[in-house]
CSV table of C-alpha atoms and ligand atoms in Angstrom, one decimal:
chain,number,residue,atom,x,y,z
A,1,MET,CA,-81.2,55.7,4.4
A,2,LEU,CA,-78.7,52.9,4.6
A,3,HIS,CA,-80.0,49.6,3.3
A,4,ALA,CA,-82.4,47.7,5.6
A,5,ASP,CA,-80.1,44.6,5.4
A,6,PRO,CA,-76.6,46.2,5.7
A,7,GLU,CA,-75.1,42.8,6.4
A,8,SER,CA,-75.6,41.5,2.8
A,9,LEU,CA,-72.4,42.2,0.8
A,10,GLU,CA,-74.5,43.3,-2.2
A,11,ASN,CA,-76.4,45.9,-0.2
A,12,LYS,CA,-73.2,47.1,1.5
A,13,MET,CA,-71.6,47.7,-1.9
A,14,LYS,CA,-74.6,49.5,-3.2
A,15,ASP,CA,-74.8,51.8,-0.2
A,16,SER,CA,-71.1,52.6,-0.5
A,17,ARG,CA,-71.3,53.3,-4.2
A,18,GLU,CA,-74.3,55.7,-3.7
A,19,PHE,CA,-72.6,57.4,-0.7
A,20,MET,CA,-69.3,58.0,-2.6
A,21,GLU,CA,-71.1,59.2,-5.7
A,22,ALA,CA,-72.9,61.8,-3.6
A,23,VAL,CA,-69.6,63.0,-2.1
A,24,ARG,CA,-68.1,63.3,-5.6
A,25,LYS,CA,-71.2,65.4,-6.6
A,26,LEU,CA,-70.7,67.6,-3.5
A,27,ILE,CA,-67.1,68.3,-4.4
A,28,GLN,CA,-68.2,69.3,-7.9
A,29,VAL,CA,-71.0,71.5,-6.7
A,30,CYS,CA,-68.5,73.3,-4.4
A,31,GLY,CA,-66.4,74.0,-7.4
A,32,ASP,CA,-63.5,71.5,-7.3
A,33,ASP,CA,-62.5,68.4,-9.3
A,34,PRO,CA,-63.2,65.1,-7.5
A,35,ASP,CA,-60.6,63.4,-9.8
A,36,ARG,CA,-57.7,65.6,-8.8
A,37,GLN,CA,-55.1,63.7,-6.7
A,38,GLY,CA,-55.8,65.1,-3.2
A,39,LEU,CA,-59.6,64.5,-3.5
A,40,GLN,CA,-59.6,61.0,-5.2
A,41,GLU,CA,-59.8,59.1,-1.9
A,42,THR,CA,-61.9,61.7,-0.1
A,43,PRO,CA,-65.4,60.1,-0.8
A,44,PHE,CA,-64.2,56.9,0.7
A,45,ARG,CA,-62.7,58.7,3.8
A,46,VAL,CA,-65.8,60.8,4.2
A,47,MET,CA,-68.0,57.6,4.1
A,48,LYS,CA,-65.9,55.9,6.7
A,49,LYS,CA,-66.2,59.0,9.0
A,50,PHE,CA,-69.9,59.2,8.5
A,51,LEU,CA,-70.4,55.6,9.3
A,52,GLU,CA,-68.5,56.2,12.5
A,53,TYR,CA,-70.5,59.3,13.3
A,54,THR,CA,-73.8,57.5,12.8
A,55,GLU,CA,-73.0,54.1,14.4
A,56,GLY,CA,-75.8,54.6,16.8
A,57,TYR,CA,-78.5,54.2,14.1
A,58,ARG,CA,-77.4,50.6,13.8
A,59,GLU,CA,-77.9,49.6,17.4
A,60,GLU,CA,-80.5,50.0,20.2
A,61,PRO,CA,-78.6,52.0,22.8
A,62,LYS,CA,-80.9,51.3,25.7
A,63,ALA,CA,-80.3,47.5,25.2
A,64,HIS,CA,-76.9,48.2,26.8
A,65,LEU,CA,-78.6,48.9,30.1
A,66,GLU,CA,-80.6,45.7,30.2
A,67,LYS,CA,-78.1,43.8,32.3
A,68,LEU,CA,-79.6,44.6,35.7
A,69,PHE,CA,-78.5,43.7,39.2
A,70,ASP,CA,-80.7,43.7,42.3
A,71,VAL,CA,-79.6,46.1,45.1
A,72,ASP,CA,-80.8,47.6,48.3
A,73,HIS,CA,-79.1,50.9,47.6
A,74,ARG,CA,-81.6,53.8,47.7
A,75,ASP,CA,-79.3,56.8,47.2
A,76,LEU,CA,-77.9,58.7,44.3
A,77,ILE,CA,-75.6,56.9,41.9
A,78,MET,CA,-73.8,59.2,39.5
A,79,VAL,CA,-71.5,58.8,36.6
A,80,LYS,CA,-69.7,62.0,35.8
A,81,ASP,CA,-67.8,63.2,32.7
A,82,ILE,CA,-68.8,60.6,30.2
A,83,ASP,CA,-67.2,62.1,27.2
A,84,PHE,CA,-68.9,61.8,23.8
A,85,ASP,CA,-68.8,63.2,20.3
A,86,SER,CA,-71.8,63.7,18.1
A,87,VAL,CA,-72.8,65.5,15.0
A,88,CYS,CA,-75.1,68.6,14.9
A,89,GLU,CA,-78.0,67.7,12.6
A,90,HIS,CA,-78.4,71.3,11.4
A,91,HIS,CA,-74.8,71.7,10.1
A,92,PHE,CA,-73.2,68.3,10.3
A,93,ALA,CA,-70.6,70.0,12.5
A,94,PRO,CA,-69.0,68.1,15.4
A,95,ILE,CA,-70.4,68.4,18.9
A,96,PHE,CA,-68.0,67.5,21.8
A,97,GLY,CA,-69.0,67.2,25.3
A,98,VAL,CA,-69.5,65.3,28.5
A,99,ALA,CA,-72.6,63.8,30.0
A,100,HIS,CA,-73.3,63.4,33.7
A,101,VAL,CA,-75.9,60.8,34.5
A,102,GLY,CA,-77.4,60.2,38.0
A,103,TYR,CA,-80.2,58.1,39.2
A,104,ILE,CA,-81.7,56.8,42.4
A,105,PRO,CA,-82.4,53.1,42.0
A,106,ASN,CA,-85.6,51.4,42.8
A,107,GLY,CA,-84.2,47.9,43.5
A,108,LYS,CA,-82.2,47.6,40.2
A,109,ILE,CA,-78.8,49.0,39.1
A,110,THR,CA,-76.9,48.6,35.8
A,111,GLY,CA,-73.2,48.5,35.0
A,112,LEU,CA,-71.5,51.9,35.0
A,113,SER,CA,-69.8,51.2,31.7
A,114,LYS,CA,-73.2,50.3,30.2
A,115,ILE,CA,-74.4,53.8,30.9
A,116,ALA,CA,-71.4,55.1,28.9
A,117,ARG,CA,-72.2,52.8,26.0
A,118,MET,CA,-75.8,53.9,26.0
A,119,VAL,CA,-74.7,57.6,25.9
A,120,ASP,CA,-72.5,56.8,22.9
A,121,GLY,CA,-75.3,55.0,21.1
A,122,TYR,CA,-77.5,58.1,21.1
A,123,ALA,CA,-74.6,60.5,20.5
A,124,LYS,CA,-73.5,58.7,17.4
A,125,ARG,CA,-76.5,60.0,15.4
A,126,PHE,CA,-77.4,63.3,13.8
A,127,GLN,CA,-78.4,65.2,17.0
A,128,VAL,CA,-79.4,68.3,18.8
A,129,GLN,CA,-78.2,68.5,22.4
A,130,GLU,CA,-81.7,68.8,23.8
A,131,ARG,CA,-82.9,65.5,22.2
A,132,LEU,CA,-79.7,63.7,23.2
A,133,THR,CA,-80.2,64.8,26.9
A,134,ASN,CA,-83.8,63.5,26.8
A,135,GLN,CA,-83.1,60.3,25.1
A,136,ILE,CA,-80.5,59.4,27.8
A,137,ALA,CA,-82.9,60.2,30.6
A,138,GLU,CA,-85.7,58.2,28.9
A,139,ALA,CA,-83.6,55.2,28.3
A,140,MET,CA,-82.6,55.2,32.0
A,141,GLU,CA,-86.2,55.6,33.1
A,142,GLU,CA,-87.5,52.9,30.8
A,143,VAL,CA,-85.0,50.2,31.5
A,144,LEU,CA,-84.2,50.8,35.2
A,145,ARG,CA,-87.5,52.2,36.5
A,146,PRO,CA,-85.6,54.2,39.0
A,147,GLN,CA,-87.0,56.6,41.6
A,148,GLY,CA,-85.6,59.3,39.5
A,149,VAL,CA,-83.0,60.2,36.9
A,150,MET,CA,-81.1,63.4,36.1
A,151,VAL,CA,-78.9,64.1,33.1
A,152,VAL,CA,-76.7,67.1,32.5
A,153,ILE,CA,-74.8,67.6,29.3
A,154,GLU,CA,-72.1,70.2,28.7
A,155,ALA,CA,-71.0,70.5,25.1
A,156,LYS,CA,-69.2,72.6,22.5
A,157,HIS,CA,-70.8,73.0,19.1
A,158,MET,CA,-68.4,73.5,16.3
A,159,CYS,CA,-71.1,75.2,14.3
A,160,MET,CA,-71.1,77.9,16.9
A,161,CYS,CA,-67.3,78.2,16.6
A,162,GLY,CA,-66.6,78.3,13.0
A,163,ARG,CA,-69.5,80.3,11.6
A,164,GLY,CA,-72.1,82.9,12.4
A,165,VAL,CA,-71.7,84.0,16.0
A,166,LYS,CA,-68.1,82.7,16.4
A,167,LYS,CA,-68.2,82.0,20.1
A,168,ARG,CA,-65.2,79.7,20.3
A,169,ASP,CA,-65.4,78.9,24.0
A,170,SER,CA,-69.1,78.9,24.6
A,171,VAL,CA,-70.5,75.8,26.2
A,172,THR,CA,-74.1,74.7,26.1
A,173,VAL,CA,-75.6,73.1,29.1
A,174,SER,CA,-78.8,71.1,29.0
A,175,THR,CA,-80.6,69.1,31.7
A,176,ALA,CA,-83.3,66.6,31.9
A,177,SER,CA,-84.9,65.4,35.2
A,178,ARG,CA,-87.4,62.7,35.7
A,179,GLY,CA,-89.2,61.2,38.7
A,180,ILE,CA,-88.0,62.4,42.1
A,181,PHE,CA,-85.6,64.8,40.5
A,182,ALA,CA,-88.4,66.5,38.6
A,183,GLU,CA,-90.5,66.7,41.7
A,184,ASN,CA,-88.0,67.6,44.4
A,185,PRO,CA,-85.7,70.6,44.1
A,186,GLU,CA,-83.6,69.3,47.0
A,187,LYS,CA,-82.7,66.2,45.0
A,188,ARG,CA,-81.7,68.3,42.0
A,189,LYS,CA,-79.5,70.4,44.3
A,190,GLU,CA,-77.8,67.2,45.7
A,191,PHE,CA,-77.0,66.2,42.1
A,192,LEU,CA,-75.7,69.6,41.1
A,193,SER,CA,-73.5,69.9,44.2
A,194,LEU,CA,-71.9,66.5,43.5
A,195,LEU,CA,-71.3,67.8,39.9
A,196,LYS,CA,-69.3,70.7,41.3
A,197,ASN,CA,-67.0,68.6,43.4
B,1,ZN,ZN1,-75.2,73.3,14.2
């Protein structure tokens, strides 16, 4: 775990040293020499990449939604094709995909870009697609208290492409529905038909 107070320079340096030392070990265990020219800077690059992949641990994604506006609107609002990248927690392989988030407000809406930022905050962690889908739905529910929320994620998992089953083009679809979307199949249908357009 990264240090509790990542802002202090001393802790930052300690975290980086430990991270890079671990990557050097990994290179050795795999059978190569961490001191050969091509690999010398690799621990630093890997650390930078991992800090990017896991940015979401150092924020509270649902806080992005907290800027709310009062509205009268009582119909579906949908943000389609929010692209994200994440990391599969089982293999540390990339996951690429899009999230579609729809909700029926209950007097409050949030900024559309805020929804995209929230998605990124949960994506940039070690993830499984099912959890990511649910976290997005729960954040929307908790902050906006809408009549209902529905989330669909379509994603490619590189761990499915490069190893084992080798299904290069397979896409995994996951859904989460809450409130009126969970209760009413017609509402789910409305969401899914908008998705197809
Ligand atoms: Zn995986």
